[in-house]
Coordinates of C-alpha atoms in Angstrom, one line a residue:
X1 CA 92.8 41.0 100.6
X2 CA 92.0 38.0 98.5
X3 CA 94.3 35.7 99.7
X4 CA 92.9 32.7 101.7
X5 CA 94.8 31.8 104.9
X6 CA 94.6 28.2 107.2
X7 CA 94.8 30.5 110.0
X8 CA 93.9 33.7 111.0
X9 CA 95.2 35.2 114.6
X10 CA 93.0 37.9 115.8
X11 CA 95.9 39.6 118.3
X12 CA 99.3 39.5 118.9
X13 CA 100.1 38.6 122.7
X14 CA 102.5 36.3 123.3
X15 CA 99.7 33.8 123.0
X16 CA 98.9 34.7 119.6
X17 CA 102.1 34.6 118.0
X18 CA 103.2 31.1 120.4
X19 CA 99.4 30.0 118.2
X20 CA 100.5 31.6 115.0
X21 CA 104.3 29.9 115.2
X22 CA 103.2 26.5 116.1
X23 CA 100.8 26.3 113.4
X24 CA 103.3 28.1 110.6
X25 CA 106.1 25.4 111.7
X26 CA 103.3 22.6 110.6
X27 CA 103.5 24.2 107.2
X28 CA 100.2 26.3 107.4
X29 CA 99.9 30.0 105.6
X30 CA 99.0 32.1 108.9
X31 CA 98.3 35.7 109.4
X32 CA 98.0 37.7 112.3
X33 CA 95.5 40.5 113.0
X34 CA 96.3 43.5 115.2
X35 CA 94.5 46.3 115.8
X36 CA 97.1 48.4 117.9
X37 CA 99.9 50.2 115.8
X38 CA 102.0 48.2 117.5
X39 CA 102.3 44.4 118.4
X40 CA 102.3 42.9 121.8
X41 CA 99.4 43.2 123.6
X42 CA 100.6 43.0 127.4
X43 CA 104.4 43.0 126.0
X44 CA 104.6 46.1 124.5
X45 CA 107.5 48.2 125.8
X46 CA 107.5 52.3 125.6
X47 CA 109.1 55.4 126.0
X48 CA 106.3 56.9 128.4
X49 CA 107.7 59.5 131.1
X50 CA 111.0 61.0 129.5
X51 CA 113.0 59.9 126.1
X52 CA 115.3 57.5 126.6
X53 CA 113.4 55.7 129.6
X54 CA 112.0 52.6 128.1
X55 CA 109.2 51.3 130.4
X56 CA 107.3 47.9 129.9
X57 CA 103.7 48.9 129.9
X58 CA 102.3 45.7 131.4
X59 CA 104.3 42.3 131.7
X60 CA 107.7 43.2 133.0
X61 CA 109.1 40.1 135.0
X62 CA 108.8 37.1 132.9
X63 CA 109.4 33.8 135.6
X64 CA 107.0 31.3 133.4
X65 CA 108.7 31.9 130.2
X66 CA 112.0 30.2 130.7
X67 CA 110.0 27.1 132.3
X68 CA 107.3 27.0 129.1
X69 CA 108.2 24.0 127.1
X70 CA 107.5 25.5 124.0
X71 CA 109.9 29.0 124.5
X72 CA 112.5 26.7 125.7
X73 CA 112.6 24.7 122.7
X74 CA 111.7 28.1 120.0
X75 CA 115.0 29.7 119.0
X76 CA 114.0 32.9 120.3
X77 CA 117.3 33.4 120.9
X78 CA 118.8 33.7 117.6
X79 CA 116.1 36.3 117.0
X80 CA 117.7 38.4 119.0
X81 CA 115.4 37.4 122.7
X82 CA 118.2 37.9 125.6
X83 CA 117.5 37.6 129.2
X84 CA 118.6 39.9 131.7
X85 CA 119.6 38.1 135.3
X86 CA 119.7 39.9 138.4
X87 CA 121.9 38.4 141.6
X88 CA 118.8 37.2 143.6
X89 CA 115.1 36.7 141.8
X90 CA 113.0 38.1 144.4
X91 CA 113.4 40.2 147.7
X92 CA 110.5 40.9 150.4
X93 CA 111.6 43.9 153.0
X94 CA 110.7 44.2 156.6
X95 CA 109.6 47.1 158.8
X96 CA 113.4 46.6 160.7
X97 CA 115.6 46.7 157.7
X98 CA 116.0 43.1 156.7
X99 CA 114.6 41.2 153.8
X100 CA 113.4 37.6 153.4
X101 CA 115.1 36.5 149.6
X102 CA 114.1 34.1 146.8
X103 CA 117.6 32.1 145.8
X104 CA 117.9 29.9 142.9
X105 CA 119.7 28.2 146.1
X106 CA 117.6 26.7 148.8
X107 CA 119.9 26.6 151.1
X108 CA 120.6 30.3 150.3
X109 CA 117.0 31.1 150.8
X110 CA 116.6 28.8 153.9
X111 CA 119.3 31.2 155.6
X112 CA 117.1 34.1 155.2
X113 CA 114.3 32.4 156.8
X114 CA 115.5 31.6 160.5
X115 CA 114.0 28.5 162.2
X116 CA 111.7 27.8 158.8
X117 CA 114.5 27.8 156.8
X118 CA 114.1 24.0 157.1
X119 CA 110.6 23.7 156.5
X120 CA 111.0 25.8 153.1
X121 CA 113.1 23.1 152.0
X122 CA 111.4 20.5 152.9
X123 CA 108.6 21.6 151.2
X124 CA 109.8 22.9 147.7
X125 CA 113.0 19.9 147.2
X126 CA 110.7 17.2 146.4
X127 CA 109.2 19.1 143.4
X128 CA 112.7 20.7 142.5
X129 CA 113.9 17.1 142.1
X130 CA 111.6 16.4 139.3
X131 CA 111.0 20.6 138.2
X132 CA 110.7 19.9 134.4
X133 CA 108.1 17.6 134.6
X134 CA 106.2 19.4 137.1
X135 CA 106.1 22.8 134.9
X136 CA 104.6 20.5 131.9
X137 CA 102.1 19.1 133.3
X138 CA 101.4 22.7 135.5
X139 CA 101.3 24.2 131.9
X140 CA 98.9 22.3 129.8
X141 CA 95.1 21.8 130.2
X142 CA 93.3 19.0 132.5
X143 CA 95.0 15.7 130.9
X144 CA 95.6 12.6 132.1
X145 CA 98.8 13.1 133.6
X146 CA 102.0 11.2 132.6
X147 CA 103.6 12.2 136.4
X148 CA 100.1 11.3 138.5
X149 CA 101.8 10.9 142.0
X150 CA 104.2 14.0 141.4
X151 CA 101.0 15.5 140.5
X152 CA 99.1 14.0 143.1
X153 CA 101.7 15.2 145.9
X154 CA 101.7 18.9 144.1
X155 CA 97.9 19.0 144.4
X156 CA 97.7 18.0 148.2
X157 CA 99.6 21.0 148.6
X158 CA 98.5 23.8 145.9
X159 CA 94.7 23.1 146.2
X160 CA 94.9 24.5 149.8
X161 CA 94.6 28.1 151.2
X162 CA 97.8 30.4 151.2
X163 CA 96.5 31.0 154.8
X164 CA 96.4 27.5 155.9
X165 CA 99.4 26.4 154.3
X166 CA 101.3 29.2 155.6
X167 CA 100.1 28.7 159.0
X168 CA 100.9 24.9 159.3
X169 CA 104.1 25.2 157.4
X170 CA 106.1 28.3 159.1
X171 CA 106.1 30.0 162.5
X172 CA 107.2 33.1 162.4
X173 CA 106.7 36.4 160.0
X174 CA 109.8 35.9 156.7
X175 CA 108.8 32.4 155.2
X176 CA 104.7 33.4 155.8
X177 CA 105.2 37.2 154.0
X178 CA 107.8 35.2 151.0
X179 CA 105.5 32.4 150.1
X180 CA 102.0 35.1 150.5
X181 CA 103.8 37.8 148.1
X182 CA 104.3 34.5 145.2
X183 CA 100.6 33.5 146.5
X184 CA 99.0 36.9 145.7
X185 CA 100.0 36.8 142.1
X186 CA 96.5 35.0 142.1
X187 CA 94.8 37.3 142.5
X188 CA 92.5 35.7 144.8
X189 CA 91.9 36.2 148.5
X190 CA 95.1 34.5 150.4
X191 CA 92.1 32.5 152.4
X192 CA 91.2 30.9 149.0
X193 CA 91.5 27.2 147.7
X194 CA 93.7 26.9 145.6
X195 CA 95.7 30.5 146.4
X196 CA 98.7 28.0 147.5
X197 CA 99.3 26.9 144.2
X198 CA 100.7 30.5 143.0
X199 CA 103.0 30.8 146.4
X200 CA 104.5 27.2 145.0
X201 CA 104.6 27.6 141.4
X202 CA 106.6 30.7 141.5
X203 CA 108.8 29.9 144.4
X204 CA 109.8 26.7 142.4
X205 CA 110.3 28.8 139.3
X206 CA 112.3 30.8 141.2
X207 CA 114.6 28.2 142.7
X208 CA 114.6 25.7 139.6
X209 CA 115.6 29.0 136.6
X210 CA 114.7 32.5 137.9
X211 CA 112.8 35.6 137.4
X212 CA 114.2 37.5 134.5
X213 CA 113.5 40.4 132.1
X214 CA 113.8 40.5 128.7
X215 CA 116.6 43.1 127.6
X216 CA 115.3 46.1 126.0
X217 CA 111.9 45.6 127.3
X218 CA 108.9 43.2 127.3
X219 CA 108.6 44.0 123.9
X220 CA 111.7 41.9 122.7
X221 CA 110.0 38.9 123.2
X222 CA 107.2 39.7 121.2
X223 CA 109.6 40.7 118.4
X224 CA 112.0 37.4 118.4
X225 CA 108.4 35.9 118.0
X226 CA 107.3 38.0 115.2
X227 CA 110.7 37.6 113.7
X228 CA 110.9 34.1 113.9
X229 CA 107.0 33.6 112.8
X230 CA 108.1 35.6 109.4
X231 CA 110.9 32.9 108.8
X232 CA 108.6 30.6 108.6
X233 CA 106.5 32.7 106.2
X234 CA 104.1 34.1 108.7
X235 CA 102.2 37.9 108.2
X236 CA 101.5 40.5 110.8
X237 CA 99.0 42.9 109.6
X238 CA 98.8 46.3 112.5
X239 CA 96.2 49.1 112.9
X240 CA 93.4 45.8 111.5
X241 CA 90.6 45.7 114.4
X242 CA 88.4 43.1 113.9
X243 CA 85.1 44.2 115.1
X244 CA 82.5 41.3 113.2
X245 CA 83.5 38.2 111.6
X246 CA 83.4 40.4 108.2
X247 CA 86.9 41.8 109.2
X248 CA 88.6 38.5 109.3
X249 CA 90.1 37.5 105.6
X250 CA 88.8 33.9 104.4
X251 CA 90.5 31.2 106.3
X252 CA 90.0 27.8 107.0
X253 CA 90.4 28.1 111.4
X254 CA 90.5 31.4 113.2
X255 CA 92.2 31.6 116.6
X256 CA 91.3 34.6 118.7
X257 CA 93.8 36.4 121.4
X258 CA 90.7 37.9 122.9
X259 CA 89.1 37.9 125.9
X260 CA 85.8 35.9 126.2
X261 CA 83.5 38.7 126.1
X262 CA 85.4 39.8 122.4
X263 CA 85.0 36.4 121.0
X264 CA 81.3 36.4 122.0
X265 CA 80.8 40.2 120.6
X266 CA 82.8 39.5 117.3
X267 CA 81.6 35.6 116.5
X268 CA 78.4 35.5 118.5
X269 CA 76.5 35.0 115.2
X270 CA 78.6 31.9 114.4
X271 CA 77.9 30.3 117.6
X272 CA 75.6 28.8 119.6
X273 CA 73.4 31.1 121.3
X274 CA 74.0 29.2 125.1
X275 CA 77.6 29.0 124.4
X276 CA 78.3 32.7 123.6
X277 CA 76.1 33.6 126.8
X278 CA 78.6 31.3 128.4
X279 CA 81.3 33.8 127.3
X280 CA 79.5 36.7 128.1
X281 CA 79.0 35.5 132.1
X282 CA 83.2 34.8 132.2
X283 CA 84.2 36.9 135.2
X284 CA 86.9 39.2 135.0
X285 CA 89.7 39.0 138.5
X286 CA 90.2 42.4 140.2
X287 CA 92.4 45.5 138.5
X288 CA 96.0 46.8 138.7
X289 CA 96.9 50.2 139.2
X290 CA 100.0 50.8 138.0
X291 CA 102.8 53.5 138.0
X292 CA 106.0 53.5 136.0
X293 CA 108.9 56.5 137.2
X294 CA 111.9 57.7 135.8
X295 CA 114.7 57.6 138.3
X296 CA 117.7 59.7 138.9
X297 CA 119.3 57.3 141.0
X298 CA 118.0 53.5 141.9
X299 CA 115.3 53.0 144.3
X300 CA 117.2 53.5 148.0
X301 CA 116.5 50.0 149.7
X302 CA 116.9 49.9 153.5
X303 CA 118.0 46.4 152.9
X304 CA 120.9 45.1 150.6
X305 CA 119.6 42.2 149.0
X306 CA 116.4 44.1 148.1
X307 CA 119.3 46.0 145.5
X308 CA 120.4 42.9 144.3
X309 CA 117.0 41.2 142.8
X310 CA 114.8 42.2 139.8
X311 CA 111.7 42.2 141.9
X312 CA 110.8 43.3 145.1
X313 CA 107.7 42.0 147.4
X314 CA 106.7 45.2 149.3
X315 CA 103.9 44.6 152.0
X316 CA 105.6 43.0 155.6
X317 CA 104.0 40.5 156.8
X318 CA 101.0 37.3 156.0
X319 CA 98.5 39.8 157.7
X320 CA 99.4 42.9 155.4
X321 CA 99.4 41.4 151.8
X322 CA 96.1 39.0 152.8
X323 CA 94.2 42.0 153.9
X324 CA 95.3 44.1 150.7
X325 CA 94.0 41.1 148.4
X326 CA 90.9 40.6 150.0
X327 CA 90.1 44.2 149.8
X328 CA 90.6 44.0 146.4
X329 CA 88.6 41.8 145.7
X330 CA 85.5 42.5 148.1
X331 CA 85.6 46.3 146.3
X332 CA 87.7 48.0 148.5
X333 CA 91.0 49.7 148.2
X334 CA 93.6 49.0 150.8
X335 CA 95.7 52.1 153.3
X336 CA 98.9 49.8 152.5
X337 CA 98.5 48.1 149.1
X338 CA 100.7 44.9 148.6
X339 CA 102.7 46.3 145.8
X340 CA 104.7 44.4 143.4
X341 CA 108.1 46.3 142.4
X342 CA 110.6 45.6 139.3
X343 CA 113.6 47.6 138.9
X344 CA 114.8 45.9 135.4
X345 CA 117.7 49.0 134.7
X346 CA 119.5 47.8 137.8
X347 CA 120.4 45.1 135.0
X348 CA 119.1 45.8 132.0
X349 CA 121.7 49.6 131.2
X350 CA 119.3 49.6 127.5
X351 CA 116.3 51.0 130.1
X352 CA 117.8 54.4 131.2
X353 CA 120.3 57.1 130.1
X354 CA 123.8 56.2 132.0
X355 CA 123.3 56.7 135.6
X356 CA 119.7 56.7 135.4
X357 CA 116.9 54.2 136.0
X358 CA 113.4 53.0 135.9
X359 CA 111.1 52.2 137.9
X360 CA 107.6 49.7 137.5
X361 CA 104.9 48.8 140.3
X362 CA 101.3 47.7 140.5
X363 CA 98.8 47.2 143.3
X364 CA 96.2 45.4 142.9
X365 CA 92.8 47.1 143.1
X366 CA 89.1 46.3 142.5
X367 CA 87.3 46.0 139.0
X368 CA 87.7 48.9 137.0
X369 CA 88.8 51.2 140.6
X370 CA 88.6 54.7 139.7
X371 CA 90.8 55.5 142.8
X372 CA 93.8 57.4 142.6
X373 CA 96.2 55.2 144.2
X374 CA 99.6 56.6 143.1
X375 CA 100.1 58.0 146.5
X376 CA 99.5 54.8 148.7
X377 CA 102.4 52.9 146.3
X378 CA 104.9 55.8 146.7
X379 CA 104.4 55.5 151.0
X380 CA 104.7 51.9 150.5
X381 CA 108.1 52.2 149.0
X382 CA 109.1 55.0 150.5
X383 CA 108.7 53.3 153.9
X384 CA 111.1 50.7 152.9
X385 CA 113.2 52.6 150.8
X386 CA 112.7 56.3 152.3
X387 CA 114.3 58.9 149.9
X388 CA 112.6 57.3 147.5
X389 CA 110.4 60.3 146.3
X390 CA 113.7 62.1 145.8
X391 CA 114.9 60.3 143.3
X392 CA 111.4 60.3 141.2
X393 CA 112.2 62.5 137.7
X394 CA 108.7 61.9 136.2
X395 CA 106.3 59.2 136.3
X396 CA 103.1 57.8 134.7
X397 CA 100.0 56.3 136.2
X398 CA 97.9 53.9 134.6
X399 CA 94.3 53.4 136.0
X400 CA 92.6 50.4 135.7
X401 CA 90.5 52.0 132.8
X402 CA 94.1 52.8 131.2
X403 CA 95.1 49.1 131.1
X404 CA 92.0 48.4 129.7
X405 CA 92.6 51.2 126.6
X406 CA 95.9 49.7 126.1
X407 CA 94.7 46.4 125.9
X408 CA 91.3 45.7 125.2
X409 CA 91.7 41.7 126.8
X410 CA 92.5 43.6 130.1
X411 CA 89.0 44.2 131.0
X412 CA 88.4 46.3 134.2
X413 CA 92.2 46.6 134.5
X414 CA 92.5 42.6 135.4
X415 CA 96.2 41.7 134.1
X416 CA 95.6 38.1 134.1
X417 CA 93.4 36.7 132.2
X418 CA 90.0 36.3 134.2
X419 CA 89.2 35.3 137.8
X420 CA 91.4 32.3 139.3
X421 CA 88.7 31.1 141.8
X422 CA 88.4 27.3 141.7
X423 CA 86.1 26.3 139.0
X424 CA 86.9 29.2 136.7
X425 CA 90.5 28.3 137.2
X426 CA 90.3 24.5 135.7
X427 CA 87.6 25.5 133.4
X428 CA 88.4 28.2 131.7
X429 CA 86.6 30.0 129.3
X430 CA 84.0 27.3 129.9
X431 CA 83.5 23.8 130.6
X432 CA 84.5 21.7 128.1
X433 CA 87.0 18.7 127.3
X434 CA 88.9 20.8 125.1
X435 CA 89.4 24.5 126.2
X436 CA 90.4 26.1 123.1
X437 CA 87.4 24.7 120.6
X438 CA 84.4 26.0 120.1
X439 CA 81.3 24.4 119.1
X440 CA 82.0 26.1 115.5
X441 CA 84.9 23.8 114.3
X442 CA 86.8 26.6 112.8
X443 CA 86.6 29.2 115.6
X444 CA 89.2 28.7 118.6
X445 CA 90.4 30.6 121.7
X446 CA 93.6 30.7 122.5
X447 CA 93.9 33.9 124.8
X448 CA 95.2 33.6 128.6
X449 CA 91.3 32.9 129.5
X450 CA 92.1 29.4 128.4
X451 CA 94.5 26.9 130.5
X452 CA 97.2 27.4 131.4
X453 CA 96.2 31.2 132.2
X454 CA 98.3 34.3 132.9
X455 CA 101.4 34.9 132.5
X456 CA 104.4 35.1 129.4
X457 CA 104.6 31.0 128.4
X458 CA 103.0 30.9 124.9
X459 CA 101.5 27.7 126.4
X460 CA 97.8 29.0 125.6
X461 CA 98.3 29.5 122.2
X462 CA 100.1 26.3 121.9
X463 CA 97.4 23.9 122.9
X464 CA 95.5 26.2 120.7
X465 CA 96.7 25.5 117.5
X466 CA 97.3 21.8 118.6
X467 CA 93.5 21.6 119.1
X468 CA 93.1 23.9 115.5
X469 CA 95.6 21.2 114.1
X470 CA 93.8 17.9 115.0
X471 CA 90.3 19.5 113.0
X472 CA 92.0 17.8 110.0
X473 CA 88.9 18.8 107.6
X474 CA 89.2 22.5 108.7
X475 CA 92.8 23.2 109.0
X476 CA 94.8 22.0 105.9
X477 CA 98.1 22.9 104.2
X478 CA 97.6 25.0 101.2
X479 CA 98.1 24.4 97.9

């Protein structure tokens, strides 16, 4: 390849082609690098126990990508992206057959949540109110905010504990276990600052648009994105792994999809010696194990509503899920695991052969955990949904070390992105005024180790190529 590019994309996540896409609508050549067969990264969507049982490999229930403000305003949608709604976004089961719910209503949810049905309001209406605005400045890097006392009131609230919001907001075991299951999608122990923000963010999320899956899989995002990235002239080159700098075709700006620790092994040369240490020393969050089944029949809930909602919360009560979490990440593996479930063919008929279905979970487990923990996940739903094993066809386990082969960014098995504590969480890959540069002004980062982290929102590649944009001498349209 001779051709010179503005921009190179090392990696096709969502990030990558959300970076890719913004800087092709600008009018700049761009083409992405991927070294998988296939593009996606965390969105790639298989046929892995029996055919005709399409499984999403890693990101399955996509709540940040209707709030992102740039997927909202892409037209994903005439490139063929459809959403799958279930009744209810989220259900949490109890050991006596019930089941807190997530409603896009609050009053709906507030009914499920006995006498802090009330205080559940009371705390999430105030930020429904002004929900748009909340999610943009949520979604974009340390700015000077153009909402300060929305954000101000937002922070008093998301900088605390899960555990001592929890405890000062609701008395008895529903509204605790609900807002701890959103809180441990941290990652962090439920006794950490900041661990509240996760509980509010997607409880909002959930009341203010929902928690949807794409139909047909994960994957059919990443394809409305490559599809709309080639109408604007974009190229998506497969099976190209960059391994040095030599790999990378001549461009003007290169944009890397890559964890920290890649950028550092591929471009270490063309930085500065301190700062690529700096990416070396970026610490990874705990592991997911992870188990996807094919079903003969769905999953047999004790409790109604936990049939009606795309995911399900399984791990009882506050004490339950904050044990699991801080096992996971002081080393240990937990007896009950707080285990995230998505059933996507309950509304989604492309997953399964008629009648059947699918079935996805995770735990969360420590760095790189070589422990088998497909048989602690199956108890866990079994004891909500018993029968459960009955209905199993086939399944396939994924260790942390088989997240990591699938995707080279998950390191250790860690799903999103790095480790949320505090500092790491607002400066992210390292500290600097602007994330996504490096001290080499044609070298970015715009992987989900930049703000505003995990999850399927584009928003890191975004700021990405807005930061690639404004280096006016690097980055120019060519001739």
């Amino acid at each position: 390849m001779n051709d010179a590019y503005d921009a190179v994309i090392v990696g096709s996540g969502p990030n990558g082609l959300a970076a890719a896409v913004v800087l092709a609508e600008a009018g700049r050549s761009v083409l992405v690098l991927e070294a998988k067969p296939t593009i996606g990264g965390g969105c790639r969507t298989e046929e892995c126990t029996l055919p005709g049982y399409r499984h999403d490999i890693c990101a399955a229930i996509h709540p940040m990508s209707l709030v992102s403000p740039l997927f909202r305003r892409l037209p994903l949608k005439d490139h063929g992206l459809k959403w799958a709604h279930a009744p209810v976004p989220l259900a949490h089961p109890f050991d006596d057959g019930s089941a807190a719910v997530l409603h896009r209503s609050l009053a709906a949810t507030s009914a499920t949540l006995g006498n802090d049905g009330d205080a559940w309001s009371a705390m999430m209406s105030p930020f429904l109110a002004n929900a748009d605005a909340l999610f943009a400045e949520l979604l974009q890097p340390i700015r000077f905010p153009r909402h300060p006392f929305l954000l101000a009131r937002f922070g008093a609230l998301g900088l605390r504990s899960c555990a001592s919001l929890v405890h000062s907001y609701f008395r008895e075991p529903k509204a605790r276990a609900l807002f701890a299951g959103c809180a441990a999608h941290s990652f962090l122990p439920l006794n950490a600052a900041a661990s509240a923000s996760f509980g509010l963010v997607l409880a909002l999320v959930g009341h203010a648009t929902d928690w949807p899956c794409a139909q047909g899989g994960s994957q059919s995002i990443i394809d409305s994105l490559a599809s709309y990235l080639g109408s604007l002239g974009g190229v998506i080159h497969v099976n190209r792994e960059v391994r040095g700098m030599g790999d990378i075709p001549a461009s003007r700006a290169v944009l890397f999809d890559l964890a920290p620790r890649a950028v550092a092994r591929i471009a270490g040369d063309n930085l500065p010696s301190k700062y690529a240490s700096q990416l070396r020393a970026f610490r990874q969050g705990p592991g997911v194990f992870k188990i996807d089944w094919a079903l003969s029949a769905p999953i047999p809930w004790i409790a109604p509503d936990c049939k009606r909602a795309a995911t399900v919360h399984v791990g009882a009560t506050f004490e339950e899920i904050s044990a699991s979490e801080h096992d996971a990440v002081n080393g240990r593996v937990a007896d009950r695991p707080f285990v995230l479930v998505a059933q996507q063919s309950l509304f989604d008929k492309s997953r399964a052969p008629e009648g059947r279905h699918t079935g996805w979970a995770y735990c969360h487990v420590p760095q790189a955990s070589p422990v088998d923990m497909m048989e602690r996940i199956e108890r866990q739903i079994e004891r909500f949904a018993p029968g459960f094993k009955d209905v199993i066809l086939a399944r396939r386990t994924m260790f942390p070390a088989d997240i990591e082969a699938h995707n080279s960014n998950m390191i250790g098995g860690d799903i999103g992105g790095g480790a949320n504590d505090l500092a790491q969480f607002f400066f992210r890959p390292t500290l600097r005024w602007d994330p996504y540069s490096t001290p080499n002004p044609r070298l970015f980062i715009c992987s989900s180790s930049t703000p505003p982290g995990g999850g399927v929102h584009g928003m890191c590649g975004f700021w990405a190529a807005k930061s690639a944009l404004r280096q006016r001498k690097t980055i120019t349209v060519t001739s």
